[in-house]
Amino acid sequence: MKILIVNGPNLNMLGLREPEIYGRKSFEEYFEGLQMEYPGVTLHYFQSNHEGDLIDKIQEANLNYQGIILNAGGYSHTSIALADAISAVETAVVEVHISNIYSREAYRKNSLTASRCDGCITGLGLKGYALAIEYFID
Amino acid sequence: MKILIVNGPNLNMLGLREPEIYGRKSFEEYFEGLQMEYPGVTLHYFQSNHEGDLIDKIQEANLNYQGIILNAGGYSHTSIALADAISAVETAVVEVHISNIYSREAYRKNSLTASRCDGCITGLGLKGYALAIEYFID
Amino acid sequence: MKILIVNGPNLNMLGLREPEIYGRKSFEEYFEGLQMEYPGVTLHYFQSNHEGDLIDKIQEANLNYQGIILNAGGYSHTSIALADAISAVETAVVEVHISNIYSREAYRKNSLTASRCDGCITGLGLKGYALAIEYFID
Amino acid sequence: MKILIVNGPNLNMLGLREPEIYGRKSFEEYFEGLQMEYPGVTLHYFQSNHEGDLIDKIQEANLNYQGIILNAGGYSHTSIALADAISAVETAVVEVHISNIYSREAYRKNSLTASRCDGCITGLGLKGYALAIEYFID
Amino acid sequence: MKILIVNGPNLNMLGLREPEIYGRKSFEEYFEGLQMEYPGVTLHYFQSNHEGDLIDKIQEANLNYQGIILNAGGYSHTSIALADAISAVETAVVEVHISNIYSREAYRKNSLTASRCDGCITGLGLKGYALAIEYFID
Amino acid sequence: MKILIVNGPNLNMLGLREPEIYGRKSFEEYFEGLQMEYPGVTLHYFQSNHEGDLIDKIQEANLNYQGIILNAGGYSHTSIALADAISAVETAVVEVHISNIYSREAYRKNSLTASRCDGCITGLGLKGYALAIEYFID
Amino acid sequence: MKILIVNGPNLNMLGLREPEIYGRKSFEEYFEGLQMEYPGVTLHYFQSNHEGDLIDKIQEANLNYQGIILNAGGYSHTSIALADAISAVETAVVEVHISNIYSREAYRKNSLTASRCDGCITGLGLKGYALAIEYFID
Amino acid sequence: MKILIVNGPNLNMLGLREPEIYGRKSFEEYFEGLQMEYPGVTLHYFQSNHEGDLIDKIQEANLNYQGIILNAGGYSHTSIALADAISAVETAVVEVHISNIYSREAYRKNSLTASRCDGCITGLGLKGYALAIEYFID
Amino acid sequence: MKILIVNGPNLNMLGLREPEIYGRKSFEEYFEGLQMEYPGVTLHYFQSNHEGDLIDKIQEANLNYQGIILNAGGYSHTSIALADAISAVETAVVEVHISNIYSREAYRKNSLTASRCDGCITGLGLKGYALAIEYFID
Amino acid sequence: MKILIVNGPNLNMLGLREPEIYGRKSFEEYFEGLQMEYPGVTLHYFQSNHEGDLIDKIQEANLNYQGIILNAGGYSHTSIALADAISAVETAVVEVHISNIYSREAYRKNSLTASRCDGCITGLGLKGYALAIEYFID
Amino acid sequence: MKILIVNGPNLNMLGLREPEIYGRKSFEEYFEGLQMEYPGVTLHYFQSNHEGDLIDKIQEANLNYQGIILNAGGYSHTSIALADAISAVETAVVEVHISNIYSREAYRKNSLTASRCDGCITGLGLKGYALAIEYFID
Amino acid sequence: MKILIVNGPNLNMLGLREPEIYGRKSFEEYFEGLQMEYPGVTLHYFQSNHEGDLIDKIQEANLNYQGIILNAGGYSHTSIALADAISAVETAVVEVHISNIYSREAYRKNSLTASRCDGCITGLGLKGYALAIEYFID
């Protein structure tokens, strides 16, 4: 089983950025643990601050992965183009948000991308990525 | 570890109700499997179509459970009273929706209750309940 | 033929409550006349001020009645949970409002429940219940 | 007793137009049956695609009919002029819609004309016209 | 000097229609008095309930009149087509409303047609027509 | 003089719930002091988390009390049904909120129930109940 | 007959201010001509940039004048306090705007004060003041 | 191949009306050139300022033409009745606007009629009609 | 104990102005009674129709009074500047409205100033001022 | 004559992506045919999923092409930056959409970029590109 | 060079008022330093809590100053009258806000007055006044 | 002291693009003058049309610069991702707009990025960049 994790803007700053919201662990550290936790799953990881790169990556992943875990950060709430990319591929996608998007600014409540995904896990911290893997395994 | 699952209106119809959206399994059947999957966790289950019953139950559960998994159904989108109950208790709450609330009617997109929970799992089917348990175990 | 009439909040006050809008006849009086008018139809009547009771009753009525006549009063405009209950049952439902919901407060114009019913009769007074029975007979 | 049925735009296409929504019977066929069903009532029928014709007809009908049954089609949702015509006449008016206006496009939910009528019957098919006659007889 | 008065829907009912808002004088009676009051001005009068007739008339009036007094009734608030007709002609147009459109239903507050006219007189009763003539004379 | 205090959802948690907003005194303790402060007034107290119970109670109280003090908590902002119950009874009702509803979440600003009451006291803590009694005495 | 003209903010700049919108004549010049035109009417004139002064003046004018002509400038669109002052006095008030408020910025379309006046003349230039006097004479 | 061009309100003023937006050529002149350009296509042309006439014409055209080119002018943005007529016929319809509706007043941005057509050509001047013919030929 | 009552626009008309809403007693009469009712409290009273005067007075009152009772009339709903003045002083402020702002025009429902006060008493008539004093004494 | 076709996000998936909306032909195949159809026109083609690339390309194309055909996909509805790029260049731009943006999700109805173009062709399939070329030739 | 600084409501409380937002320095102290910093510029300073005073002052300043620096405080967001005053004078105006109006309450985001000024400096503390002077010198 | 200037989309067209709004000087020319004006400050300059590049650059600049001057052009109004980048870095950021964003299209009024900056300078032309430097020096 192959799963691709696609992280969007500012998630490369994890651990440094607003730690009271996002915690003090970098995603790379977390990712290493994740790989050890799921030895039977091939996990790939991609991060970019560029909306276009995220779209390119999702298109590329089509049919090469059984699942995509997408945390599109701020683009989740504004990008019709990224949402269309999810509709354009056949691979199942699950959206993850580390913080609870319902309890922050009003403009974070809706997610254009989530409406095209299987579903969404929000507010459960980095654990959300592991839960998404569990979902794909299931 | 003690976890309470609180299901709201119409979830007693699961398996019968709109199976193309919600599947054909009743929650009772699913719950039995869940108990077997997590033998180390004491799982209790409560369902009501009454907003007031859900509030009573959440208040009662306060301090008696390590976690509450709440699927408040249609009340998620309209009940300030239920949201206030979540704020009023100290037990952590995770919201679960079986279907993807982002890809249905506009009035299902926001969740008043989710904003008071730790987070929310939506669209991952009945598996969402299991993932919420995983989160509490973690 | 079995038809269930389900009346929601404050309809037990009919005849006492704002008679300039709702008239001076109690529903019980009207119901007696209705039974006499349609001797070939088994008519049952249920009233509650509790949203949850209305949902319970509609679920229970499923398959036991050929038709449900629902006047959910104030809940018509706010209850997604009640609307979901209508979608969850197979029995046909017709919504009735005694007063004309289009010519009162703005928040009475939309009906969440009516959108899940076969249709709606509004503003034709208590006669609306009889017309709904005619529709089911037809 | 004299009752006038006024049908608005595209109702002359009934039976041909979107039969999955409106059915396969023309209004003329239905109207013949209706006359037979209510031999004691003088029923007249008028149809036009012109907003101004509908207004002219309603003004003309004033005091010559005991009741007007109005299905103004698409004009129901946009015509202040037609709504004002209903206010300008003393004859009672009941609005009828064949399909359920609550379960279609958002712009069909409100009815400017219904707010000036005695009431409205929506979603009960062609039967709605018969029910309106019953209401006037009553 | 030639001035055309164009009255829209339901103004033919003046004197009969909602007299507590519009008074008990028919427009024809008022118009006779107006002609006597302004002997040096050629006054023509046109009324129709048809939006298209009003547009036709305004187009026709172009260059044949020094001024048009328009009371488009309910079309004032909804007709882009009529507003475009005003822009399409070179004759100056003044809008008149008998009742005060600011103190009635919310949907009467804006006037699409007034935005294309020289200006608007509202709420000053039938006197508004005379004042518009005064304006053109000036 | 007989006055009924009706408290809605989560007010049974007073003293425990979010004490930085609502203080540390339970309503029962406060109520005892209130009875002593107004020995000439018969005070009854009712609390429920159920919208339907609040409606039942208000209907029941009709004519048996000179005044009702209502703190409907979260239902104040969403319940048309409860608001209709206030309109349906003849007993005067005063709404009380312990915290200042104007300085919290946007959805707490409007009160559907207050619009049907004599008036509303908000933000003056538990003292608000005493002031409402003063109003009824006056 | 005594009529008071009350001009609001920036109307003292008339003739200097944005002459392409408001023309090049000062109000004082225009007012002199107006007095000559209506020798039988006692005309008083007041201008202030202060919302409170306008309210004071309208209150003072109560019963001392048969009519008030009010051009409240920018306050027309925002001042509930000024609108309340118009409701609080018994003297009839007519609102005048020199430019056409329907064809400028969106926030100039509604007038809170006009809804409390007899009516409003907008877009007919300084002539609007004379027309308002004609209305009062009538 | 038979194609019908249906032009709505004020398009009979083309060449005279706001030439800086719509150009100086009348539609009749343009239409003659068009017929010469497409000798193999039978082109008919109809114009009316009446919404009802446009609906009548579209209904009539049903099955008699392979394509309808509709420029409903101001009715495009407001007429549900006209949009319903397009849905009611089987002939394919293409909407054309001479000016770019996206760069004018906000109320011209949406087109109710275009949503029922195959598509829409906007802003390409009179050439838009020729392009629509090309589309039907294709 | 020193308390300042600050009344805003049109409250000087009390007793004269719209007596069906505000009653027939002038504030001066009421104030005399109030001073007698609370002999141990130094009560000062200030009224102005000027937003700026109300701001000046509140700033001046800072630290010289234990409490301010503010009825800012129409400015309550529109004045950010007045709201900022309340935030700028340390003296506690209670807002009072004589009529029930929830049951009047929509634009009276929100209060910008109340959000900066301790709380608000609305709809309890002139008694509201006495209740505010009771609150400060407490 | 040189024309540049600029395609935005997900148009590289044409033929694979949601074929029921977009058809089964890749853009490359279509482009070859297009070049053959217009031998006298130099056609260049560029596609990117990156908003920035589209802006770069449009800036670069300035003065090097007589026309740009832009299908900005999802960016059409959200990108002020891309719209500004169109304003910043002197080359004429025509927008093309393959599907009918008026009959899909509400957020596809407006086009920020179209408002800066000469015009827009929507819903006419791949033929829309050929029609845009015809327009430039003309 | 002569520059006038006009400060609006509550800026006289600077140093005392909400120091965590506005700092602890009074404007008078700051102004003294400013005069020393720009010895070649004649700086005048005016503060008022009265909207009308600010309008009077801006009108008066017309042509007597090369620049006006305006911090209208809460009036910036609500005063069309003040905005009109800026349009009415020929002197250039720069708006200054001490705090960042974009990161506070939603109703502080828009500035009606700024839209009529040359520009606006917000969030740079008292330094904003000095920068505005630099702009005028430049 | 090191300051980075980050310019967003279309600012590379400065001097060429819409010179009536943005002037005829390229940013490069202006930048040279700026370096000479502030010899003691190390100024770096970066421009990109790519949202992702702007985010990358701001992240990179973190801790390497004492200040960032950001003109994100059209992205200012739409990019949550860019706003999050500003929150993610510790370096202070000042936003600059050359034109006055308050007096252009409605969609330019709000700035998502400015809400995360220290403040914003808008409408003061290229001088705004120099003023931002002054602010950082201070």
PDB file of N, CA and C in Angstrom, chain G residues 76-137:
ATOM      1  N   SER G  76     -28.538  61.657   6.275  1.00  0.00           N
ATOM      2  CA  SER G  76     -29.768  60.985   5.825  1.00  0.00           C
ATOM      3  C   SER G  76     -29.639  59.465   5.815  1.00  0.00           C
ATOM      4  N   HIS G  77     -28.427  59.014   5.527  1.00  0.00           N
ATOM      5  CA  HIS G  77     -28.221  57.589   5.294  1.00  0.00           C
ATOM      6  C   HIS G  77     -27.786  56.849   6.548  1.00  0.00           C
ATOM      7  N   THR G  78     -27.419  57.574   7.599  1.00  0.00           N
ATOM      8  CA  THR G  78     -26.853  56.908   8.779  1.00  0.00           C
ATOM      9  C   THR G  78     -27.516  57.271  10.104  1.00  0.00           C
ATOM     10  N   SER G  79     -28.336  58.311  10.160  1.00  0.00           N
ATOM     11  CA  SER G  79     -28.737  58.815  11.475  1.00  0.00           C
ATOM     12  C   SER G  79     -30.113  58.340  11.935  1.00  0.00           C
ATOM     13  N   ILE G  80     -30.117  57.340  12.790  1.00  0.00           N
ATOM     14  CA  ILE G  80     -31.356  56.897  13.441  1.00  0.00           C
ATOM     15  C   ILE G  80     -31.840  57.998  14.383  1.00  0.00           C
ATOM     16  N   ALA G  81     -30.916  58.702  15.002  1.00  0.00           N
ATOM     17  CA  ALA G  81     -31.276  59.752  15.966  1.00  0.00           C
ATOM     18  C   ALA G  81     -32.061  60.871  15.273  1.00  0.00           C
ATOM     19  N   LEU G  82     -31.625  61.253  14.094  1.00  0.00           N
ATOM     20  CA  LEU G  82     -32.305  62.306  13.338  1.00  0.00           C
ATOM     21  C   LEU G  82     -33.672  61.799  12.856  1.00  0.00           C
ATOM     22  N   ALA G  83     -33.705  60.563  12.408  1.00  0.00           N
ATOM     23  CA  ALA G  83     -34.973  59.964  11.992  1.00  0.00           C
ATOM     24  C   ALA G  83     -35.953  59.958  13.167  1.00  0.00           C
ATOM     25  N   ASP G  84     -35.465  59.612  14.343  1.00  0.00           N
ATOM     26  CA  ASP G  84     -36.329  59.612  15.532  1.00  0.00           C
ATOM     27  C   ASP G  84     -36.838  61.017  15.843  1.00  0.00           C
ATOM     28  N   ALA G  85     -36.019  62.015  15.600  1.00  0.00           N
ATOM     29  CA  ALA G  85     -36.466  63.393  15.843  1.00  0.00           C
ATOM     30  C   ALA G  85     -37.646  63.747  14.936  1.00  0.00           C
ATOM     31  N   ILE G  86     -37.588  63.296  13.698  1.00  0.00           N
ATOM     32  CA  ILE G  86     -38.702  63.561  12.770  1.00  0.00           C
ATOM     33  C   ILE G  86     -39.976  62.891  13.275  1.00  0.00           C
ATOM     34  N   SER G  87     -39.846  61.661  13.758  1.00  0.00           N
ATOM     35  CA  SER G  87     -41.012  60.971  14.335  1.00  0.00           C
ATOM     36  C   SER G  87     -41.515  61.686  15.588  1.00  0.00           C
ATOM     37  N   ALA G  88     -40.620  62.336  16.278  1.00  0.00           N
ATOM     38  CA  ALA G  88     -40.984  62.935  17.567  1.00  0.00           C
ATOM     39  C   ALA G  88     -41.737  64.261  17.424  1.00  0.00           C
ATOM     40  N   VAL G  89     -41.682  64.874  16.249  1.00  0.00           N
ATOM     41  CA  VAL G  89     -42.388  66.155  16.067  1.00  0.00           C
ATOM     42  C   VAL G  89     -43.641  65.959  15.218  1.00  0.00           C
ATOM     43  N   GLU G  90     -44.567  66.900  15.350  1.00  0.00           N
ATOM     44  CA  GLU G  90     -45.825  66.781  14.613  1.00  0.00           C
ATOM     45  C   GLU G  90     -45.824  67.535  13.287  1.00  0.00           C
ATOM     46  N   THR G  91     -44.902  68.466  13.137  1.00  0.00           N
ATOM     47  CA  THR G  91     -44.800  69.204  11.877  1.00  0.00           C
ATOM     48  C   THR G  91     -44.449  68.241  10.745  1.00  0.00           C
ATOM     49  N   ALA G  92     -45.091  68.431   9.581  1.00  0.00           N
ATOM     50  CA  ALA G  92     -44.779  67.598   8.423  1.00  0.00           C
ATOM     51  C   ALA G  92     -43.385  67.930   7.904  1.00  0.00           C
ATOM     52  N   VAL G  93     -42.659  66.926   7.453  1.00  0.00           N
ATOM     53  CA  VAL G  93     -41.298  67.109   6.937  1.00  0.00           C
ATOM     54  C   VAL G  93     -41.213  66.503   5.532  1.00  0.00           C
ATOM     55  N   VAL G  94     -40.582  67.242   4.610  1.00  0.00           N
ATOM     56  CA  VAL G  94     -40.286  66.715   3.280  1.00  0.00           C
ATOM     57  C   VAL G  94     -38.767  66.710   3.109  1.00  0.00           C
ATOM     58  N   GLU G  95     -38.229  65.596   2.631  1.00  0.00           N
ATOM     59  CA  GLU G  95     -36.781  65.494   2.427  1.00  0.00           C
ATOM     60  C   GLU G  95     -36.439  65.909   1.003  1.00  0.00           C
ATOM     61  N   VAL G  96     -35.353  66.648   0.854  1.00  0.00           N
ATOM     62  CA  VAL G  96     -34.876  67.060  -0.464  1.00  0.00           C
ATOM     63  C   VAL G  96     -33.401  66.667  -0.615  1.00  0.00           C
ATOM     64  N   HIS G  97     -33.054  66.101  -1.764  1.00  0.00           N
ATOM     65  CA  HIS G  97     -31.649  65.932  -2.140  1.00  0.00           C
ATOM     66  C   HIS G  97     -31.412  66.609  -3.474  1.00  0.00           C
ATOM     67  N   ILE G  98     -30.345  67.347  -3.591  1.00  0.00           N
ATOM     68  CA  ILE G  98     -30.040  68.077  -4.827  1.00  0.00           C
ATOM     69  C   ILE G  98     -29.643  67.110  -5.943  1.00  0.00           C
ATOM     70  N   SER G  99     -28.750  66.180  -5.620  1.00  0.00           N
ATOM     71  CA  SER G  99     -28.335  65.182  -6.624  1.00  0.00           C
ATOM     72  C   SER G  99     -29.228  63.948  -6.507  1.00  0.00           C
ATOM     73  N   ASN G 100     -29.160  63.077  -7.494  1.00  0.00           N
ATOM     74  CA  ASN G 100     -29.990  61.873  -7.515  1.00  0.00           C
ATOM     75  C   ASN G 100     -29.308  60.781  -6.682  1.00  0.00           C
ATOM     76  N   ILE G 101     -29.821  60.529  -5.476  1.00  0.00           N
ATOM     77  CA  ILE G 101     -29.143  59.582  -4.582  1.00  0.00           C
ATOM     78  C   ILE G 101     -29.179  58.145  -5.107  1.00  0.00           C
ATOM     79  N   TYR G 102     -30.031  57.875  -6.090  1.00  0.00           N
ATOM     80  CA  TYR G 102     -30.090  56.515  -6.645  1.00  0.00           C
ATOM     81  C   TYR G 102     -28.960  56.228  -7.627  1.00  0.00           C
ATOM     82  N   SER G 103     -28.331  57.276  -8.143  1.00  0.00           N
ATOM     83  CA  SER G 103     -27.316  57.013  -9.168  1.00  0.00           C
ATOM     84  C   SER G 103     -25.908  57.307  -8.663  1.00  0.00           C
ATOM     85  N   ARG G 104     -25.727  57.311  -7.339  1.00  0.00           N
ATOM     86  CA  ARG G 104     -24.387  57.551  -6.786  1.00  0.00           C
ATOM     87  C   ARG G 104     -23.911  56.297  -6.015  1.00  0.00           C
ATOM     88  N   GLU G 105     -23.093  56.472  -4.968  1.00  0.00           N
ATOM     89  CA  GLU G 105     -22.595  55.306  -4.231  1.00  0.00           C
ATOM     90  C   GLU G 105     -23.764  54.516  -3.622  1.00  0.00           C
ATOM     91  N   ALA G 106     -23.575  53.205  -3.505  1.00  0.00           N
ATOM     92  CA  ALA G 106     -24.609  52.326  -2.949  1.00  0.00           C
ATOM     93  C   ALA G 106     -25.082  52.813  -1.581  1.00  0.00           C
ATOM     94  N   TYR G 107     -24.183  53.338  -0.763  1.00  0.00           N
ATOM     95  CA  TYR G 107     -24.600  53.728   0.595  1.00  0.00           C
ATOM     96  C   TYR G 107     -25.452  54.985   0.619  1.00  0.00           C
ATOM     97  N   ARG G 108     -25.660  55.629  -0.518  1.00  0.00           N
ATOM     98  CA  ARG G 108     -26.561  56.783  -0.560  1.00  0.00           C
ATOM     99  C   ARG G 108     -27.982  56.386  -0.985  1.00  0.00           C
ATOM    100  N   LYS G 109     -28.207  55.137  -1.326  1.00  0.00           N
ATOM    101  CA  LYS G 109     -29.525  54.765  -1.860  1.00  0.00           C
ATOM    102  C   LYS G 109     -30.612  54.777  -0.798  1.00  0.00           C
ATOM    103  N   ASN G 110     -30.342  54.218   0.344  1.00  0.00           N
ATOM    104  CA  ASN G 110     -31.365  54.224   1.378  1.00  0.00           C
ATOM    105  C   ASN G 110     -31.301  55.528   2.170  1.00  0.00           C
ATOM    106  N   SER G 111     -32.438  55.957   2.682  1.00  0.00           N
ATOM    107  CA  SER G 111     -32.491  57.141   3.519  1.00  0.00           C
ATOM    108  C   SER G 111     -33.304  56.803   4.758  1.00  0.00           C
ATOM    109  N   LEU G 112     -32.638  56.784   5.895  1.00  0.00           N
ATOM    110  CA  LEU G 112     -33.337  56.491   7.155  1.00  0.00           C
ATOM    111  C   LEU G 112     -34.313  57.604   7.498  1.00  0.00           C
ATOM    112  N   THR G 113     -33.922  58.833   7.186  1.00  0.00           N
ATOM    113  CA  THR G 113     -34.782  59.964   7.532  1.00  0.00           C
ATOM    114  C   THR G 113     -36.006  60.037   6.620  1.00  0.00           C
ATOM    115  N   ALA G 114     -35.852  59.755   5.329  1.00  0.00           N
ATOM    116  CA  ALA G 114     -36.979  59.843   4.400  1.00  0.00           C
ATOM    117  C   ALA G 114     -38.134  58.935   4.819  1.00  0.00           C
ATOM    118  N   SER G 115     -37.792  57.803   5.446  1.00  0.00           N
ATOM    119  CA  SER G 115     -38.851  56.866   5.831  1.00  0.00           C
ATOM    120  C   SER G 115     -39.771  57.454   6.904  1.00  0.00           C
ATOM    121  N   ARG G 116     -39.345  58.501   7.574  1.00  0.00           N
ATOM    122  CA  ARG G 116     -40.177  59.153   8.601  1.00  0.00           C
ATOM    123  C   ARG G 116     -40.828  60.439   8.080  1.00  0.00           C
ATOM    124  N   CYS G 117     -40.444  60.881   6.879  1.00  0.00           N
ATOM    125  CA  CYS G 117     -40.999  62.112   6.294  1.00  0.00           C
ATOM    126  C   CYS G 117     -42.287  61.798   5.525  1.00  0.00           C
ATOM    127  N   ASP G 118     -42.984  62.872   5.091  1.00  0.00           N
ATOM    128  CA  ASP G 118     -44.106  62.683   4.166  1.00  0.00           C
ATOM    129  C   ASP G 118     -43.604  62.059   2.863  1.00  0.00           C
ATOM    130  N   GLY G 119     -42.472  62.554   2.404  1.00  0.00           N
ATOM    131  CA  GLY G 119     -41.938  62.050   1.149  1.00  0.00           C
ATOM    132  C   GLY G 119     -40.589  62.668   0.871  1.00  0.00           C
ATOM    133  N   CYS G 120     -40.106  62.487  -0.343  1.00  0.00           N
ATOM    134  CA  CYS G 120     -38.741  62.875  -0.677  1.00  0.00           C
ATOM    135  C   CYS G 120     -38.658  63.294  -2.145  1.00  0.00           C
ATOM    136  N   ILE G 121     -37.906  64.370  -2.396  1.00  0.00           N
ATOM    137  CA  ILE G 121     -37.643  64.834  -3.769  1.00  0.00           C
ATOM    138  C   ILE G 121     -36.146  64.741  -3.977  1.00  0.00           C
ATOM    139  N   THR G 122     -35.729  63.962  -4.951  1.00  0.00           N
ATOM    140  CA  THR G 122     -34.291  63.752  -5.110  1.00  0.00           C
ATOM    141  C   THR G 122     -33.872  63.932  -6.562  1.00  0.00           C
ATOM    142  N   GLY G 123     -32.753  64.606  -6.778  1.00  0.00           N
ATOM    143  CA  GLY G 123     -32.150  64.689  -8.104  1.00  0.00           C
ATOM    144  C   GLY G 123     -32.630  65.834  -8.972  1.00  0.00           C
ATOM    145  N   LEU G 124     -33.540  66.667  -8.431  1.00  0.00           N
ATOM    146  CA  LEU G 124     -34.076  67.749  -9.258  1.00  0.00           C
ATOM    147  C   LEU G 124     -33.371  69.078  -8.986  1.00  0.00           C
ATOM    148  N   GLY G 125     -32.159  69.006  -8.429  1.00  0.00           N
ATOM    149  CA  GLY G 125     -31.354  70.201  -8.196  1.00  0.00           C
ATOM    150  C   GLY G 125     -31.968  71.081  -7.113  1.00  0.00           C
ATOM    151  N   LEU G 126     -31.571  72.358  -7.100  1.00  0.00           N
ATOM    152  CA  LEU G 126     -32.087  73.281  -6.093  1.00  0.00           C
ATOM    153  C   LEU G 126     -33.594  73.481  -6.258  1.00  0.00           C
ATOM    154  N   LYS G 127     -34.094  73.223  -7.475  1.00  0.00           N
ATOM    155  CA  LYS G 127     -35.542  73.294  -7.736  1.00  0.00           C
ATOM    156  C   LYS G 127     -36.344  72.438  -6.742  1.00  0.00           C
ATOM    157  N   GLY G 128     -35.720  71.390  -6.224  1.00  0.00           N
ATOM    158  CA  GLY G 128     -36.392  70.505  -5.271  1.00  0.00           C
ATOM    159  C   GLY G 128     -36.938  71.253  -4.059  1.00  0.00           C
ATOM    160  N   TYR G 129     -36.226  72.296  -3.608  1.00  0.00           N
ATOM    161  CA  TYR G 129     -36.703  73.070  -2.454  1.00  0.00           C
ATOM    162  C   TYR G 129     -37.998  73.807  -2.807  1.00  0.00           C
ATOM    163  N   ALA G 130     -38.036  74.394  -4.009  1.00  0.00           N
ATOM    164  CA  ALA G 130     -39.244  75.105  -4.441  1.00  0.00           C
ATOM    165  C   ALA G 130     -40.425  74.148  -4.554  1.00  0.00           C
ATOM    166  N   LEU G 131     -40.160  72.960  -5.087  1.00  0.00           N
ATOM    167  CA  LEU G 131     -41.238  71.975  -5.243  1.00  0.00           C
ATOM    168  C   LEU G 131     -41.792  71.554  -3.882  1.00  0.00           C
ATOM    169  N   ALA G 132     -40.910  71.445  -2.903  1.00  0.00           N
ATOM    170  CA  ALA G 132     -41.361  71.086  -1.554  1.00  0.00           C
ATOM    171  C   ALA G 132     -42.264  72.183  -0.987  1.00  0.00           C
ATOM    172  N   ILE G 133     -41.916  73.426  -1.251  1.00  0.00           N
ATOM    173  CA  ILE G 133     -42.783  74.535  -0.813  1.00  0.00           C
ATOM    174  C   ILE G 133     -44.150  74.433  -1.501  1.00  0.00           C
ATOM    175  N   GLU G 134     -44.140  74.174  -2.803  1.00  0.00           N
ATOM    176  CA  GLU G 134     -45.399  73.966  -3.536  1.00  0.00           C
ATOM    177  C   GLU G 134     -46.244  72.889  -2.863  1.00  0.00           C
ATOM    178  N   TYR G 135     -45.594  71.830  -2.469  1.00  0.00           N
ATOM    179  CA  TYR G 135     -46.318  70.730  -1.804  1.00  0.00           C
ATOM    180  C   TYR G 135     -46.966  71.207  -0.516  1.00  0.00           C
ATOM    181  N   PHE G 136     -46.219  71.976   0.280  1.00  0.00           N
ATOM    182  CA  PHE G 136     -46.787  72.443   1.549  1.00  0.00           C
ATOM    183  C   PHE G 136     -47.945  73.422   1.297  1.00  0.00           C
ATOM    184  N   ILE G 137     -47.781  74.322   0.308  1.00  0.00           N
ATOM    185  CA  ILE G 137     -48.859  75.264  -0.034  1.00  0.00           C
ATOM    186  C   ILE G 137     -50.128  74.483  -0.412  1.00  0.00           C
TER     187      ILE G 137
END
